[in-house]
CSV table of C-alpha atoms in Angstrom, one decimal:
chain,number,residue,atom,x,y,z
L,142,MET,CA,34.4,6.5,-182.8
L,143,GLY,CA,31.3,8.6,-182.0
L,144,MET,CA,31.1,11.6,-179.8
L,145,LEU,CA,29.5,9.7,-177.0
L,146,ASP,CA,32.7,7.4,-176.8
L,147,VAL,CA,34.9,10.5,-176.3
L,148,VAL,CA,32.9,12.7,-173.9
L,149,GLY,CA,30.6,10.2,-172.4
L,150,PRO,CA,26.8,10.6,-172.1
L,151,VAL,CA,25.0,13.9,-170.4
L,152,MET,CA,24.3,12.9,-166.9
L,153,VAL,CA,24.6,13.9,-163.2
L,154,GLY,CA,26.6,11.3,-161.1
L,155,PRO,CA,29.9,9.6,-161.0
L,156,SER,CA,29.3,6.4,-163.2
L,157,SER,CA,27.5,5.8,-166.5
L,158,SER,CA,27.0,2.3,-165.3
L,159,HIS,CA,26.2,2.6,-161.7
L,160,THR,CA,24.5,5.8,-161.8
L,161,LEU,CA,23.0,6.8,-165.3
L,162,GLY,CA,22.1,3.1,-166.2
L,163,ALA,CA,20.5,2.5,-162.6
L,164,LEU,CA,18.3,5.6,-163.3
L,165,LYS,CA,17.2,4.6,-166.5
L,166,ILE,CA,16.1,1.2,-165.4
L,167,ALA,CA,14.1,2.8,-162.6
L,168,ARG,CA,12.6,5.4,-164.8
L,169,PHE,CA,11.4,2.6,-167.2
L,170,ALA,CA,9.6,1.3,-164.0
L,171,TYR,CA,8.3,4.7,-163.2
L,172,LYS,CA,6.8,5.2,-166.8
L,173,LEU,CA,5.3,1.6,-166.7
L,174,ILE,CA,3.3,2.3,-163.6
L,175,GLU,CA,2.6,5.8,-165.0
L,176,GLY,CA,3.8,7.7,-161.8
L,177,ILE,CA,5.3,7.4,-158.5
L,178,PRO,CA,4.9,4.1,-156.5
L,179,ASP,CA,3.7,4.1,-152.9
L,180,GLU,CA,6.5,1.6,-152.2
L,181,VAL,CA,9.4,0.1,-153.9
L,182,GLU,CA,12.1,-2.6,-153.1
L,183,PHE,CA,15.4,-2.7,-155.0
L,184,TYR,CA,16.9,-6.0,-155.2
L,185,LEU,CA,20.6,-5.4,-155.9
L,186,HIS,CA,22.9,-8.0,-157.6
L,187,GLY,CA,26.5,-8.3,-158.1
L,188,SER,CA,28.6,-5.0,-158.2
L,189,PHE,CA,25.4,-3.1,-157.7
L,190,ALA,CA,25.1,-4.7,-154.3
L,191,LYS,CA,28.7,-4.3,-153.4
L,192,THR,CA,29.1,-0.6,-154.4
L,193,TYR,CA,25.7,0.9,-154.6
L,194,LEU,CA,26.3,3.6,-151.9
L,195,GLY,CA,29.7,4.7,-153.0
L,196,HIS,CA,28.6,5.0,-156.8
L,197,GLY,CA,25.3,6.8,-155.9
L,198,THR,CA,23.3,3.8,-157.5
L,199,ASP,CA,20.9,4.3,-154.4
L,200,ARG,CA,20.0,7.9,-155.2
L,201,ALA,CA,19.9,7.1,-158.9
L,202,LEU,CA,17.3,4.3,-158.5
L,203,ILE,CA,15.1,6.5,-156.1
L,204,ALA,CA,15.4,9.4,-158.6
L,205,GLY,CA,14.4,7.3,-161.4
L,206,VAL,CA,11.1,5.7,-159.8
L,207,LEU,CA,10.4,9.4,-159.0
L,208,GLY,CA,10.8,10.2,-162.7
L,209,LEU,CA,13.7,12.3,-162.7
L,210,ARG,CA,15.9,12.3,-165.9
L,211,GLU,CA,19.7,11.6,-166.1
L,212,TYR,CA,20.6,15.2,-166.3
L,213,ASP,CA,18.4,16.6,-163.4
L,214,TYR,CA,20.5,18.1,-160.7
L,215,ASP,CA,17.9,17.0,-158.1
L,216,ILE,CA,19.3,13.4,-158.4
L,217,LYS,CA,21.6,14.2,-155.5
L,218,ASN,CA,18.6,15.0,-153.5
L,219,ALA,CA,16.8,11.9,-154.0
L,220,TYR,CA,16.4,10.9,-150.5
L,221,GLU,CA,14.8,14.3,-149.6
L,222,LEU,CA,12.3,14.0,-152.6
L,223,ALA,CA,11.3,10.6,-151.6
L,224,LYS,CA,10.4,11.7,-148.2
L,225,LYS,CA,8.4,14.7,-149.7
L,226,ASN,CA,6.6,12.3,-152.0
L,227,ASN,CA,6.0,9.8,-149.2
L,228,LEU,CA,7.8,7.0,-151.2
L,229,LYS,CA,8.9,4.0,-148.9
L,230,TYR,CA,11.9,2.3,-150.1
L,231,THR,CA,14.2,-0.6,-149.3
L,232,PHE,CA,17.4,-1.8,-150.7
L,233,ILE,CA,18.1,-5.5,-150.5
L,234,LYS,CA,21.4,-7.3,-151.4
L,235,SER,CA,20.2,-10.4,-153.5
L,236,ASP,CA,21.6,-13.1,-155.7
L,237,LEU,CA,19.4,-12.9,-158.9
L,238,GLY,CA,21.2,-15.8,-160.6
L,239,ASP,CA,23.2,-16.0,-163.6
L,240,VAL,CA,22.7,-12.4,-164.8
L,241,HIS,CA,24.9,-9.4,-165.6
L,242,PRO,CA,26.6,-8.1,-162.4
L,243,ASN,CA,25.0,-4.6,-162.7
L,244,THR,CA,21.4,-5.9,-162.4
L,245,VAL,CA,18.5,-4.6,-160.1
L,246,LEU,CA,15.1,-6.1,-159.8
L,247,ILE,CA,12.5,-3.5,-158.8
L,248,ARG,CA,9.4,-4.4,-157.2
L,249,LEU,CA,6.8,-1.5,-157.2
L,250,LYS,CA,3.6,-1.2,-155.1
L,251,LYS,CA,1.1,1.3,-156.2
L,252,GLU,CA,-2.4,1.0,-154.5
L,253,ASP,CA,-3.2,-2.7,-154.6
L,254,LYS,CA,-1.1,-3.5,-157.6
L,255,ILE,CA,2.4,-4.8,-157.8
L,256,ASN,CA,4.9,-4.8,-160.7
L,257,GLU,CA,8.3,-6.1,-161.2
L,258,ILE,CA,11.0,-4.9,-163.5
L,259,GLN,CA,14.4,-6.5,-163.8
L,260,GLY,CA,17.2,-4.7,-165.7
L,261,ALA,CA,21.0,-4.6,-166.3
L,262,SER,CA,23.2,-1.5,-166.7
L,263,ILE,CA,25.5,-2.8,-169.5
L,264,GLY,CA,27.9,0.2,-169.8
L,265,GLY,CA,27.9,3.8,-171.1
L,266,GLY,CA,24.6,4.3,-169.8
L,267,ALA,CA,23.1,1.6,-172.0
L,268,ILE,CA,20.5,-0.6,-170.2
L,269,LYS,CA,18.6,-3.9,-170.9
L,270,ILE,CA,15.2,-4.6,-169.4
L,271,THR,CA,15.5,-8.3,-169.0
L,272,LYS,CA,12.3,-9.2,-167.3
L,273,ILE,CA,8.7,-7.6,-166.9
L,274,ASN,CA,6.4,-9.1,-164.3
L,275,GLY,CA,8.3,-12.4,-164.7
L,276,VAL,CA,8.5,-12.6,-168.5
L,277,ASP,CA,11.9,-12.8,-170.1
L,278,CYS,CA,12.6,-10.1,-172.6
L,279,ASP,CA,15.5,-8.1,-174.0
L,280,LEU,CA,14.4,-4.4,-174.1
L,281,SER,CA,16.9,-1.5,-174.7
L,282,GLY,CA,14.6,1.3,-173.5
L,283,ASP,CA,15.3,3.0,-176.8
L,284,TYR,CA,11.9,1.8,-178.4
L,285,ASN,CA,8.3,2.9,-177.5
L,286,THR,CA,7.2,-0.2,-175.5
L,287,LEU,CA,3.7,-1.6,-175.4
L,288,ILE,CA,2.9,-4.2,-172.6
L,289,ILE,CA,-0.4,-6.1,-172.7
L,290,VAL,CA,-2.1,-8.5,-170.4
L,291,ASN,CA,-4.4,-10.4,-172.5
L,292,LYS,CA,-6.4,-13.5,-172.6
L,293,ASP,CA,-4.6,-16.8,-173.7
L,294,ILE,CA,-7.2,-17.4,-176.7
L,295,LYS,CA,-6.9,-18.0,-180.4
L,296,GLY,CA,-6.5,-15.0,-182.5
L,297,ALA,CA,-5.5,-12.8,-179.5
L,298,LEU,CA,-2.2,-11.7,-181.0
L,299,GLU,CA,-3.7,-11.3,-184.4
L,300,ASN,CA,-6.3,-8.9,-183.1
L,301,ILE,CA,-3.9,-6.8,-181.2
L,302,LEU,CA,-1.4,-6.3,-184.3
L,303,SER,CA,-4.5,-5.4,-186.3
L,304,ILE,CA,-4.9,-2.3,-184.1
L,305,ILE,CA,-1.2,-1.4,-184.0
L,306,HIS,CA,-0.6,0.3,-187.3
L,307,VAL,CA,3.2,0.9,-186.7
L,308,ASN,CA,6.1,-1.2,-187.3
L,309,VAL,CA,7.0,-3.8,-184.6
L,310,ALA,CA,10.7,-4.0,-184.0
L,311,ASN,CA,10.6,-6.8,-181.4
L,312,LEU,CA,7.9,-9.0,-179.8
L,313,TYR,CA,7.8,-11.1,-176.7
L,314,LEU,CA,5.0,-13.4,-175.8
L,315,LYS,CA,4.4,-15.7,-172.8
L,316,ARG,CA,1.5,-17.5,-170.9
L,317,THR,CA,1.6,-16.2,-167.3
L,318,ASN,CA,-1.3,-17.9,-165.7
L,319,ILE,CA,-2.7,-21.1,-167.4
L,320,LEU,CA,-5.5,-21.3,-164.8
L,321,GLU,CA,-6.7,-18.0,-165.4
L,322,GLY,CA,-6.0,-18.1,-169.0
L,323,ARG,CA,-3.8,-15.0,-169.3
L,324,ALA,CA,-0.8,-14.2,-171.2
L,325,LEU,CA,1.8,-11.2,-171.4
L,326,THR,CA,2.5,-9.6,-174.9
L,327,ILE,CA,5.4,-7.0,-175.0
L,328,LEU,CA,6.1,-5.2,-178.1
L,329,GLU,CA,8.8,-2.6,-179.0
L,330,LEU,CA,7.6,-0.2,-181.5
L,331,ASP,CA,9.2,2.3,-183.9
L,332,GLU,CA,6.8,4.9,-182.9
L,333,LYS,CA,3.7,5.5,-180.7
L,334,PRO,CA,0.5,4.3,-182.0
L,335,SER,CA,-2.1,7.0,-182.5
L,336,ASN,CA,-5.1,4.6,-181.5
L,337,LEU,CA,-4.1,3.0,-178.3
L,338,ASN,CA,-7.6,3.3,-176.9
L,339,GLU,CA,-8.8,1.1,-179.4
L,340,LEU,CA,-7.1,-1.8,-177.6
L,341,GLU,CA,-9.8,-1.4,-174.8
L,342,LYS,CA,-12.4,-2.4,-177.4
L,343,LEU,CA,-10.9,-5.8,-177.8
L,344,GLU,CA,-12.4,-8.5,-176.0
L,345,CYS,CA,-9.0,-10.3,-175.6
L,346,VAL,CA,-7.1,-7.3,-173.9
L,347,ILE,CA,-7.6,-7.2,-170.1
L,348,LYS,CA,-5.3,-4.2,-169.5
L,349,TYR,CA,-2.3,-2.6,-171.3
L,350,PHE,CA,0.6,-0.3,-170.4
L,351,TYR,CA,2.9,2.2,-172.7
L,352,VAL,CA,6.3,3.2,-171.9
L,353,GLY,CA,7.4,5.8,-174.4
L,354,SER,CA,11.0,6.2,-175.3
L,355,ASP,CA,13.0,9.1,-173.9
L,356,ASN,CA,14.8,9.6,-177.0
């Protein structure tokens, strides 16, 4: 048994599942879009939908998309901070299908772009990111994560991997738009590549996002 099992994680809030886990999912979304969104919709599933007010899940989710960490005492002031940052937010009770009961789908709007993150809080503050922009994945948030929108052409993955000179822990790849010839590549990495900007030189790369691990 580890120390975490005895004393629990360092956090602000009443529940590691409903508060800490929710914040970590939302913070992943914040890091994905590299800042605070203009507007966000939280689609709450299962027990999240039933108890989000009582367990502080609402404040945790808002705090996460504002970029707060789990030990930040301003989590309790999330609504005030949202107003200060002109963040529009909506909580929607929703049936997301056959998923973990502590699941939330976060739809973020920033300028003219929309991104979606779906994640589950699986206990003890641990999370799983299960979808990014409709692509199924199984990310823990413990790894550095690189998300690439690329052209669906022969050799695209080979060219991308030739730039990433670090160990790849997990890889997810899916065609997202056959008509436009696009795919989404998600890589979990042991460390941050030192030459990410070189991806811009690849003809197959349309855009990319990097989400660093908080560990």
